[in-house]
mmCIF file of C-alpha atoms in Angstrom:
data_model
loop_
_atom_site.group_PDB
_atom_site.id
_atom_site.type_symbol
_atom_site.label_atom_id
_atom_site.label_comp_id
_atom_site.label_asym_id
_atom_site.label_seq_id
_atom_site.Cartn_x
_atom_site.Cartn_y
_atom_site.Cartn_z
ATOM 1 C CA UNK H 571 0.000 0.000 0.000
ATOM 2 C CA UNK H 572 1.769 3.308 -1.092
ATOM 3 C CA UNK H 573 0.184 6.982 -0.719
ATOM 4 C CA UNK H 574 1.351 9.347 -3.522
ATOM 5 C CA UNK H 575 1.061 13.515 -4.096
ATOM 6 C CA UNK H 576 2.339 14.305 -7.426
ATOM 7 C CA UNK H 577 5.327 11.280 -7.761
ATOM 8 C CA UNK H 578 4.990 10.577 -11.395
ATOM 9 C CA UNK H 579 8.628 10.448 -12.226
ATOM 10 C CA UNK H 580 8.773 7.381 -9.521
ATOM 11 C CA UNK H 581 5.691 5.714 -11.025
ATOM 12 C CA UNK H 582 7.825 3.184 -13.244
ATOM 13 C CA UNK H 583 10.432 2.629 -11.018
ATOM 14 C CA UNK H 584 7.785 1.729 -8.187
ATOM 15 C CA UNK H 585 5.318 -0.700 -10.537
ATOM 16 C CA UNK H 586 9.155 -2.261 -11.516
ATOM 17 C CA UNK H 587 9.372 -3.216 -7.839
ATOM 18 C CA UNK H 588 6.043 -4.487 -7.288
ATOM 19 C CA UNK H 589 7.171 -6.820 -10.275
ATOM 20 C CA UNK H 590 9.993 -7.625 -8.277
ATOM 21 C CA UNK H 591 8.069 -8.307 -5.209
ATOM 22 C CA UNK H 592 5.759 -10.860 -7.121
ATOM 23 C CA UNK H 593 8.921 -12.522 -9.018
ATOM 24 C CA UNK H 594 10.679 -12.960 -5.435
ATOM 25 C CA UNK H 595 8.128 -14.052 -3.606
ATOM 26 C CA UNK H 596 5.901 -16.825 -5.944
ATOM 27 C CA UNK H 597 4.496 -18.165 -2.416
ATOM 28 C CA UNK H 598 1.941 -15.285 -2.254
ATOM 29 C CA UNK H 599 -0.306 -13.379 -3.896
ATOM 30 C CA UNK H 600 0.086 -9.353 -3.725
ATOM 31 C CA UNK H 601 -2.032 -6.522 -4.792
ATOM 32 C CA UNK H 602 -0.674 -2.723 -5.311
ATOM 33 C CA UNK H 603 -2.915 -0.360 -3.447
ATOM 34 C CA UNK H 604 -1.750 3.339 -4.617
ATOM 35 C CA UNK H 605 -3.611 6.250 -2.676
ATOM 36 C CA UNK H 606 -3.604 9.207 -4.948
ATOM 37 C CA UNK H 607 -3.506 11.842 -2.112
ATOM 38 C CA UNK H 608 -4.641 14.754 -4.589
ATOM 39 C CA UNK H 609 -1.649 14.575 -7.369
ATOM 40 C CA UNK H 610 -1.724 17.294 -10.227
ATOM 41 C CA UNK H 611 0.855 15.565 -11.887
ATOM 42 C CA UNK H 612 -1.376 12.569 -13.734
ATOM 43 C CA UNK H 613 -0.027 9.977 -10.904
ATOM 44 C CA UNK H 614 -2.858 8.076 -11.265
ATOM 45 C CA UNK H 615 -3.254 7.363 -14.818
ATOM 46 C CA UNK H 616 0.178 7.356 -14.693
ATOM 47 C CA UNK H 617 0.125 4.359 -12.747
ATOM 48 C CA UNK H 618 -3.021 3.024 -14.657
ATOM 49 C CA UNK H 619 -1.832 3.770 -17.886
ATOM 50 C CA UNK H 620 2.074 1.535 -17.148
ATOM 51 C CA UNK H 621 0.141 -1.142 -15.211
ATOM 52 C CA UNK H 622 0.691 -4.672 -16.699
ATOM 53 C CA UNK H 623 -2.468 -7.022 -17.878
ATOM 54 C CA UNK H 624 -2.173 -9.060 -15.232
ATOM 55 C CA UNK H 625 -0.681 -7.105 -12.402
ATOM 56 C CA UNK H 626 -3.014 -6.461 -9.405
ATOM 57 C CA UNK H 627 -3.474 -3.025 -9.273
ATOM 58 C CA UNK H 628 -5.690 -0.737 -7.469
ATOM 59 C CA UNK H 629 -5.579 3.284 -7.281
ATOM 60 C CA UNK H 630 -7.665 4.832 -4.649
ATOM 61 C CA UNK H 631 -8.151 9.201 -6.004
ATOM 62 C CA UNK H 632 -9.228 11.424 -3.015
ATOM 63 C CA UNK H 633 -10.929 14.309 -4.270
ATOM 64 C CA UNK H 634 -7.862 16.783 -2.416
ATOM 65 C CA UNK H 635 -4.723 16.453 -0.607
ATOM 66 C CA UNK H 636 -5.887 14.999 2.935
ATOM 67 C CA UNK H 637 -2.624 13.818 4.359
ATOM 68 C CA UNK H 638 -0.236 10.689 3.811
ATOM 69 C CA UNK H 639 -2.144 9.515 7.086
ATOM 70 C CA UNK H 640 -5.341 9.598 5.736
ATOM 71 C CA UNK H 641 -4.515 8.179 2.535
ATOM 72 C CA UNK H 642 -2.751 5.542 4.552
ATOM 73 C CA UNK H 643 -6.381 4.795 6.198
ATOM 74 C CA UNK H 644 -7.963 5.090 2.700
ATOM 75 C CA UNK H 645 -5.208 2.303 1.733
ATOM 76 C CA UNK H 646 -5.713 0.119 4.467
ATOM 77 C CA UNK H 647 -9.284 0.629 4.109
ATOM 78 C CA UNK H 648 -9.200 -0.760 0.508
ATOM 79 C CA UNK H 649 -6.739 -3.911 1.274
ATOM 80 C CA UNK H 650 -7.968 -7.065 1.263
ATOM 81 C CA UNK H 651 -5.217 -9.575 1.669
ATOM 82 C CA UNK H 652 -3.627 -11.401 5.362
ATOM 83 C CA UNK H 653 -1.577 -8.518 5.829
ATOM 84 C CA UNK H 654 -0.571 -5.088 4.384
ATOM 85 C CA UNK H 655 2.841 -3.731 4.133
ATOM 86 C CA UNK H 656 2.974 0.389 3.623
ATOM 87 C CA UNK H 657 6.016 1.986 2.018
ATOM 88 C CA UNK H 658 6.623 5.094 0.660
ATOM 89 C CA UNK H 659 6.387 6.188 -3.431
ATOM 90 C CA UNK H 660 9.947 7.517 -2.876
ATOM 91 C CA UNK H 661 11.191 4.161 -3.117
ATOM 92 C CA UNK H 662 13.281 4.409 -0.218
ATOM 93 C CA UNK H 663 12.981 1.534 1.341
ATOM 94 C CA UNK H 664 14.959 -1.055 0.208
ATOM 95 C CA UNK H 665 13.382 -4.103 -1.641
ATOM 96 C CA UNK H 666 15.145 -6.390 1.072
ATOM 97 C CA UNK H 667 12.943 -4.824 3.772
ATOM 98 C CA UNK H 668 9.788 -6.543 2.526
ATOM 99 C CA UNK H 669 11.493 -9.866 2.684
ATOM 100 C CA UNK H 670 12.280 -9.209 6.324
ATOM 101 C CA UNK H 671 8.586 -8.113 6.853
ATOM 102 C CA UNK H 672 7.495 -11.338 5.561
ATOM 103 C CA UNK H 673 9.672 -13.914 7.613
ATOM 104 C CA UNK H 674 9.462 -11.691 10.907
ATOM 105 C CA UNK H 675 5.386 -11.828 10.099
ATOM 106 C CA UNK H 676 5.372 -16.153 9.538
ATOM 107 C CA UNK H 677 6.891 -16.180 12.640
ATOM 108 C CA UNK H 678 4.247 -14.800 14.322
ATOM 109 C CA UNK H 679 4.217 -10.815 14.493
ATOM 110 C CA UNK H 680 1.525 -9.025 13.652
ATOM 111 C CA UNK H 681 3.185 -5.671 13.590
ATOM 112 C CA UNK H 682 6.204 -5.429 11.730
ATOM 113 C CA UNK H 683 8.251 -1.680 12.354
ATOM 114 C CA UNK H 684 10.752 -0.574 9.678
ATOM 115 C CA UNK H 685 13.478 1.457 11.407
ATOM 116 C CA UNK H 686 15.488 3.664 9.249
ATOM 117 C CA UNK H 687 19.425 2.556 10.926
ATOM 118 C CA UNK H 688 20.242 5.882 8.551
ATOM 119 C CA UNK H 689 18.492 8.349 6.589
ATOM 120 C CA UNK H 690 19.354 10.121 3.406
ATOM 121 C CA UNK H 691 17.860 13.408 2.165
ATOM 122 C CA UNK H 692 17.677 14.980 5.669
ATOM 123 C CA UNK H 693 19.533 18.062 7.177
ATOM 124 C CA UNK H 694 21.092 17.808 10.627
ATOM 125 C CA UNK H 695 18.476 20.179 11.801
ATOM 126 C CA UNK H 696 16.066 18.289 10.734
ATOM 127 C CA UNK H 697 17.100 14.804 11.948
ATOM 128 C CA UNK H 698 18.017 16.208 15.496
ATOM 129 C CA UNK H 699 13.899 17.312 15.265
ATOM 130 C CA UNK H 700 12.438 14.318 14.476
ATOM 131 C CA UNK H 701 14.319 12.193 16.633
ATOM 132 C CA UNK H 702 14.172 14.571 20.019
ATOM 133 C CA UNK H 703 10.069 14.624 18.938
ATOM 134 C CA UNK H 704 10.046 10.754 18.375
ATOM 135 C CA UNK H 705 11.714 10.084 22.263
ATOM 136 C CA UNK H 706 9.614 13.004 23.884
ATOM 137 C CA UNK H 707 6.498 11.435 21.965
ATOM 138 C CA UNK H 708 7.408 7.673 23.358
ATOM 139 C CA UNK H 709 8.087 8.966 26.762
ATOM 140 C CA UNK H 710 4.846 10.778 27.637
ATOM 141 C CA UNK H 711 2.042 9.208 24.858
ATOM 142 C CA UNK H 712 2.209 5.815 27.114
ATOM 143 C CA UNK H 713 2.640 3.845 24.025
ATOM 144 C CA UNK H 714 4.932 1.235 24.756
ATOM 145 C CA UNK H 715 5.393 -0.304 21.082
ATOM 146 C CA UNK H 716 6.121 3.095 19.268
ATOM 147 C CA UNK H 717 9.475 3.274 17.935
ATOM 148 C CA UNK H 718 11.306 5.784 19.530
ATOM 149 C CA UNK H 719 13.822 6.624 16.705
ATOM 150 C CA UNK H 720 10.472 7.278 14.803
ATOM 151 C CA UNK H 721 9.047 4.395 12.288
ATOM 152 C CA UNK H 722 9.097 4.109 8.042
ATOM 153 C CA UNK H 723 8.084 1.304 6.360
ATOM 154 C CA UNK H 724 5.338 -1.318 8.481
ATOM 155 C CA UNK H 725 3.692 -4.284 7.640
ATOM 156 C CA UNK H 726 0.450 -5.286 10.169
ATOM 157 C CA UNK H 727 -1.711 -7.957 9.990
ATOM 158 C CA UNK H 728 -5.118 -8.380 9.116
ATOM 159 C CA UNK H 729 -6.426 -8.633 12.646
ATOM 160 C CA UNK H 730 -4.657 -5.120 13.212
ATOM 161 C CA UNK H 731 -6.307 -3.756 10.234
ATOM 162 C CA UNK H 732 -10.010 -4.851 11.216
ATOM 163 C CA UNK H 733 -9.176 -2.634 14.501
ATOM 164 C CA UNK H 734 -7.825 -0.216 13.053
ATOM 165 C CA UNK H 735 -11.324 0.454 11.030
ATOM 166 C CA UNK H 736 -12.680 0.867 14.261
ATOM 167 C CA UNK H 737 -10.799 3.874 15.045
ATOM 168 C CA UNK H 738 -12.184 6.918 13.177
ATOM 169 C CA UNK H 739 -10.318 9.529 15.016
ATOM 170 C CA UNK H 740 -9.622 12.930 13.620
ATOM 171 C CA UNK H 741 -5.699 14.502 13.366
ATOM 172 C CA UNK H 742 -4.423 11.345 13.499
ATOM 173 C CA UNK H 743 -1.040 9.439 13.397
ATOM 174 C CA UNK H 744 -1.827 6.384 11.940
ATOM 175 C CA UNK H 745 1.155 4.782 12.946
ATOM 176 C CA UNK H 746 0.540 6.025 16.542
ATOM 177 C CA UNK H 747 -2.750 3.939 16.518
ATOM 178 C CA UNK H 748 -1.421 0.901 15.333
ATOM 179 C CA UNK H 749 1.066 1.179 18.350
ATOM 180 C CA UNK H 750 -1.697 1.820 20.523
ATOM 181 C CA UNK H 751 -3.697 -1.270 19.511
ATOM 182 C CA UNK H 752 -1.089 -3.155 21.000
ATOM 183 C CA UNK H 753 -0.773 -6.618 19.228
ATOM 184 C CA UNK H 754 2.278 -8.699 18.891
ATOM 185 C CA UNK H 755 5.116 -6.099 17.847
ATOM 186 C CA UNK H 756 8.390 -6.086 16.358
ATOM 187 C CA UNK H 757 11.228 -4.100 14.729
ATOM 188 C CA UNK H 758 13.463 -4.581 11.990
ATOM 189 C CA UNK H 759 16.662 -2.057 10.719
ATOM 190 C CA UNK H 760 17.413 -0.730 7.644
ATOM 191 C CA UNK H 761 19.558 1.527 5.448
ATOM 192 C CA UNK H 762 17.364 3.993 3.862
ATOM 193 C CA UNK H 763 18.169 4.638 -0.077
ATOM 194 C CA UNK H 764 18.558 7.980 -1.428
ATOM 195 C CA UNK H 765 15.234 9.366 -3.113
ATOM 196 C CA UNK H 766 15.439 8.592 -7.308
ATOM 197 C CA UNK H 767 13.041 11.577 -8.303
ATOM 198 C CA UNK H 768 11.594 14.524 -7.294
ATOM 199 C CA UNK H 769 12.008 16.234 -4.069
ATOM 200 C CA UNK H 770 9.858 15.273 -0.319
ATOM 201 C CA UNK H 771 6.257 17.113 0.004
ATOM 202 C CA UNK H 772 7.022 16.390 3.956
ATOM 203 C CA UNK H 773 7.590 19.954 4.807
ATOM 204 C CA UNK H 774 8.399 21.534 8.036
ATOM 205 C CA UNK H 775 4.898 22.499 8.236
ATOM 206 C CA UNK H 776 3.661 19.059 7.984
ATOM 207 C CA UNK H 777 5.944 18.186 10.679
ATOM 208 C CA UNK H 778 5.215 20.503 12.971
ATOM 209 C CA UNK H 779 1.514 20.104 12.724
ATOM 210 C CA UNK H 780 1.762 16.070 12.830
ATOM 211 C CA UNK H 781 3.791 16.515 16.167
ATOM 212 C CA UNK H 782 1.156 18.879 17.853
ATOM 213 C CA UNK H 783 -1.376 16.825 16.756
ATOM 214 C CA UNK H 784 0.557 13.287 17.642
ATOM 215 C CA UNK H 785 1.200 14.600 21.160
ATOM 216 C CA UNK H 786 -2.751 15.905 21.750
ATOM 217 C CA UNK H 787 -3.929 12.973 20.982
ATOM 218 C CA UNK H 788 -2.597 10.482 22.885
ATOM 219 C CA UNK H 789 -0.677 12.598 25.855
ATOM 220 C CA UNK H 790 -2.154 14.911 28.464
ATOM 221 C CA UNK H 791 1.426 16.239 28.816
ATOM 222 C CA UNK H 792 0.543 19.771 27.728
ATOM 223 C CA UNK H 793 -2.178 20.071 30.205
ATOM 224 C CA UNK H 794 0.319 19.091 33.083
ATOM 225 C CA UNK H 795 2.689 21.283 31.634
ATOM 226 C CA UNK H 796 -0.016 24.113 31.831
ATOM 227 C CA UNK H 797 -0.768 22.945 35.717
ATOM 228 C CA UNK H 798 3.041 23.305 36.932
ATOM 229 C CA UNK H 799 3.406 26.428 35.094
ATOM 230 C CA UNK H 800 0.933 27.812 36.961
ATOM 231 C CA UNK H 801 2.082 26.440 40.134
ATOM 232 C CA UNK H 802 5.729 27.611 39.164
ATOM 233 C CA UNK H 803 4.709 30.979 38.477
ATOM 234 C CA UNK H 804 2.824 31.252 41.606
ATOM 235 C CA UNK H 805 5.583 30.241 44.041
ATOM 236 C CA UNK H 806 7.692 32.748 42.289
ATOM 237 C CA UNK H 807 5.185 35.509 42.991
ATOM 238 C CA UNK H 808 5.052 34.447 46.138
ATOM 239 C CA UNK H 809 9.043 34.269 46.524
ATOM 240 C CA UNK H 810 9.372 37.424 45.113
ATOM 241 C CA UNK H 811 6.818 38.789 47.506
ATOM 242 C CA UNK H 812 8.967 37.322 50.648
ATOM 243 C CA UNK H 813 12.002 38.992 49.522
ATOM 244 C CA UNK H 814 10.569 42.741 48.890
ATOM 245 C CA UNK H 815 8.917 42.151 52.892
ATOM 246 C CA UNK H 816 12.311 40.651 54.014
ATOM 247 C CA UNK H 817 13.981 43.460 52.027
ATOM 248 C CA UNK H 818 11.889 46.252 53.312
ATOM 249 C CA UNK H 819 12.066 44.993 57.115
ATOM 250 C CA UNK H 820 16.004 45.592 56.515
ATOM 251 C CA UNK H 821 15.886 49.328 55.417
ATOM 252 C CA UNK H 822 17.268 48.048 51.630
ATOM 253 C CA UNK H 823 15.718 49.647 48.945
ATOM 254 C CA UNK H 824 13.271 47.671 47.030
ATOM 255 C CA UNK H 825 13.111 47.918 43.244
ATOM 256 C CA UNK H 826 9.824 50.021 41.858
ATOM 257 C CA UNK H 827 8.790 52.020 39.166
ATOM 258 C CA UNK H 828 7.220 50.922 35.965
ATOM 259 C CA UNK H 829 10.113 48.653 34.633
ATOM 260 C CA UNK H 830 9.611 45.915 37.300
ATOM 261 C CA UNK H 831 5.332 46.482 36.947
ATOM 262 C CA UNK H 832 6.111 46.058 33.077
ATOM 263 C CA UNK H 833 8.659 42.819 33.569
ATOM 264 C CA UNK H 834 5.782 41.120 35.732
ATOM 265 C CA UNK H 835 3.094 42.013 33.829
ATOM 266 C CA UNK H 836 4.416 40.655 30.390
ATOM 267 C CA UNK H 837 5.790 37.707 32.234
ATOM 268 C CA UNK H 838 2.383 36.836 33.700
ATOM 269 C CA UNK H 839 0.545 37.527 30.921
ATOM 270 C CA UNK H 840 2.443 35.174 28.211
ATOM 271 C CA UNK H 841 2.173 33.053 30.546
ATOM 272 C CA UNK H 842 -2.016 32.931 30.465
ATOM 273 C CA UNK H 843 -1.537 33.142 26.746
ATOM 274 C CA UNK H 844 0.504 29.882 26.562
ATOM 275 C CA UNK H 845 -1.863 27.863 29.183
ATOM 276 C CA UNK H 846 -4.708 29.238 27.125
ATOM 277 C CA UNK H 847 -3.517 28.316 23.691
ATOM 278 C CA UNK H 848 -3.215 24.710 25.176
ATOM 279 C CA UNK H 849 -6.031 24.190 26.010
ATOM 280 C CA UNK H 850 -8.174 25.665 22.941
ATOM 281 C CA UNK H 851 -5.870 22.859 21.083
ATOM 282 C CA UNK H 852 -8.048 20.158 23.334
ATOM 283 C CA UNK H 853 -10.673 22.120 22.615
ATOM 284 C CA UNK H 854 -10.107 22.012 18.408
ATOM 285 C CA UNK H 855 -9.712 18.581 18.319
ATOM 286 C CA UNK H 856 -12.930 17.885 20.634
ATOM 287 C CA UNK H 857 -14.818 20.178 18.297
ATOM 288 C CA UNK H 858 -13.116 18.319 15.489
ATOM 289 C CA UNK H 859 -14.328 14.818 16.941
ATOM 290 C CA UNK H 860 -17.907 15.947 17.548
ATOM 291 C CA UNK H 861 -18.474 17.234 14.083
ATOM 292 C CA UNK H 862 -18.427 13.943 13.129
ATOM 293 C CA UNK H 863 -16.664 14.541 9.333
ATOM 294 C CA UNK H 864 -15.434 11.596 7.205
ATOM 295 C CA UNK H 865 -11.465 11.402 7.485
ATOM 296 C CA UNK H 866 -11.240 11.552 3.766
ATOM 297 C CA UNK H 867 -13.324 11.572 0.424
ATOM 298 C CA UNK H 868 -12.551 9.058 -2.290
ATOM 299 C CA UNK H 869 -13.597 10.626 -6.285
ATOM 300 C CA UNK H 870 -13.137 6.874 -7.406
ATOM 301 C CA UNK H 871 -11.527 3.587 -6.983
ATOM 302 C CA UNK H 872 -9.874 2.024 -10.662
ATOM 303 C CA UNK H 873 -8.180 -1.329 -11.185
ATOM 304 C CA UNK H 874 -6.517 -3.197 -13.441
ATOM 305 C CA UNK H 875 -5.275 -7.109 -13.772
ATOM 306 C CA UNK H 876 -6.399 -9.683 -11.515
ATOM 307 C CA UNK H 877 -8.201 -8.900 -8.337
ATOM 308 C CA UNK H 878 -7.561 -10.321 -4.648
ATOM 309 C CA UNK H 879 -10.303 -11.784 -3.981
ATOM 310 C CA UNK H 880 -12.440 -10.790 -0.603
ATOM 311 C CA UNK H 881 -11.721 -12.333 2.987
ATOM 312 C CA UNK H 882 -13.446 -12.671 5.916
ATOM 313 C CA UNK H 883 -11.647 -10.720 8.819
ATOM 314 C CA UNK H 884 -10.069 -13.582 11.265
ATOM 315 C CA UNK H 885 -11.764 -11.066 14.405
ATOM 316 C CA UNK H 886 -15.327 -10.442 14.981
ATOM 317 C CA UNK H 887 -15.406 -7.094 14.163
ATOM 318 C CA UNK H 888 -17.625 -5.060 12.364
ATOM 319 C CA UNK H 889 -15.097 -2.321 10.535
ATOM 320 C CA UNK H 890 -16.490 1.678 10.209
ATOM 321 C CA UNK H 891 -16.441 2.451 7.025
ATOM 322 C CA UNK H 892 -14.847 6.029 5.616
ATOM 323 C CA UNK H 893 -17.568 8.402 3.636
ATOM 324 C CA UNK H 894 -17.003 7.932 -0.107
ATOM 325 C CA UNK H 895 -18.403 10.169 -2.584
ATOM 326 C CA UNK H 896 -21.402 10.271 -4.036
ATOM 327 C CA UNK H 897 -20.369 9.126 -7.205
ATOM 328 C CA UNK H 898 -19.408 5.757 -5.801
ATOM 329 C CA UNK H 899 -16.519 3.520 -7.374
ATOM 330 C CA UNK H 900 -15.784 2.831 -10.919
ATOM 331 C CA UNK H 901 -14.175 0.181 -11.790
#
């Protein structure tokens, strides 16, 4: 399952792999689930268009860009084989990976993490970010089976991907929730490949609002962090107050004047400003939850080749499904 915005000029290098996959692995039968997250570059009849006769092929258009994690659901959604393996359309990961997926999954994990042992493509800056988010995510989301140097690549059973229907939340971090469903979990290391084509559409921007987003969701951290601040700022008012008495009772003079008014008053008042902002990001997200909006919209669902044919989920569960559009699938 790969989500794609606007990587055309990896198309035929990624349906050559897929060929690959299928050549080096005769044992199973795969299908190619591409999530076109709102390309204007043709990626999807791109895709269509190279697709062999018989190649299992399936691309999934969303009618705009919702988010590699939300196509990711849309992907998942759409799967219908014992397990599904998400990599990127940057063909980073290398083709060795997915045997490793596959032998760590036949021996019994249901979860199967791809850990990047080195990364390509990535300033210092940037790599010192992600990886002080990743531990400070870990530490306080209470989700024991994250990866802490941040995951790429995973491969998760069927039974993880019946749950995982089941969790319609808004802002999400798909991988996050597959953590959080717990399951039988395991890790295996890799050295990422430099990116063929085109350049990232992971900006900083992206990043930033995945962390806030990551760390709301599944840590009350911030609201602590709101709860000591105030605490902190009140013993130092306090403190402050003690030493102006104690400073007075010994004849010193005591600062005044509107400098030190000013000092306290700004200090104070960012400080309200920060606790607020905190808490109106609860607040978005619970107004988020309660408007009850599909996580993405599908324009239409082609395929090409052979089709996997449906299974029944090995759980009891009774999936939610995502809104589609109106105009409903065409094959």
């Amino acid at each position: 399952m790969v989500p794609a915005l606007n990587e055309a000029e990896n198309v035929p290098g990624l349906l050559s792999r897929f060929g690959d996959f299928e050549g080096a692995h005769p044992g199973y039968e795969f299908e190619l689930i591409v999530v076109d997250d709102g390309s204007s570059d043709g990626t999807a009849d791109l895709v269509l268009d190279l697709a062999g006769p018989d190649a299992a092929i399936t691309v999934v258009r969303l009618t705009r860009s919702f988010g590699s994690h939300y196509a990711i659901s849309a992907g998942l959604a759409r799967c219908a084989g014992d397990a599904a393996v998400v990599f990127g359309a940057d063909l980073q990961e290398p083709p060795s990976l997915l045997t490793d997926f596959l032998a760590r999954w036949r021996d019994g994990s249901e979860v199967v993490w791809g850990i990047r042992r080195s990364r390509t493509g990535r300033s210092a800056s940037q790599e010192l970010a992600s990886r002080g988010f990743s531990k400070i995510f870990t530490r306080y989301a209470d989700l024991a089976g994250y990866p802490p140097e941040g995951p790429s690549g995973v491969l998760v059973d069927r039974c993880v991907i019946d749950e995982l229907a089941r969790l319609p939340e808004r802002n999400r971090n798909v991988l996050a929730l597959i953590a959080w469903l717990g399951f039988t979990q395991t890790r295996v290391e890799y050295d990422q490949q430099a990116r063929r084509h085109g350049e990232s559409r992971w900006t900083r921007r992206k990043m930033i609002k995945l962390a806030v987003d990551s760390l709301i969701q599944f840590s009350s951290a911030p609201l602590r962090l709101c709860s000591f601040t105030g605490v902190g700022v009140a013993a130092a008012g306090l403190v402050y107050a003690a030493v102006l008495v104690i400073r007075e009772l010994l004849g010193a003079d005591t600062p005044s004047g509107w400098p030190t008014v000013l000092v306290v008053l700004l200090v104070l008042g960012g400080t309200q400003l920060i606790v607020i902002g905190i808490m109106g990001e609860y607040l978005w997200r619970a107004v988020e939850e309660t408007r009850s909006r599909p996580l993405y919209v599908v324009r239409d669902v082609r395929s090409t080749g052979r089709r996997s044919r449906p299974r029944v989920p090995r759980r009891a569960t009774t999936p939610v499904p995502a809104a589609e559009a109106a105009s409903g699938d065409r094959q």
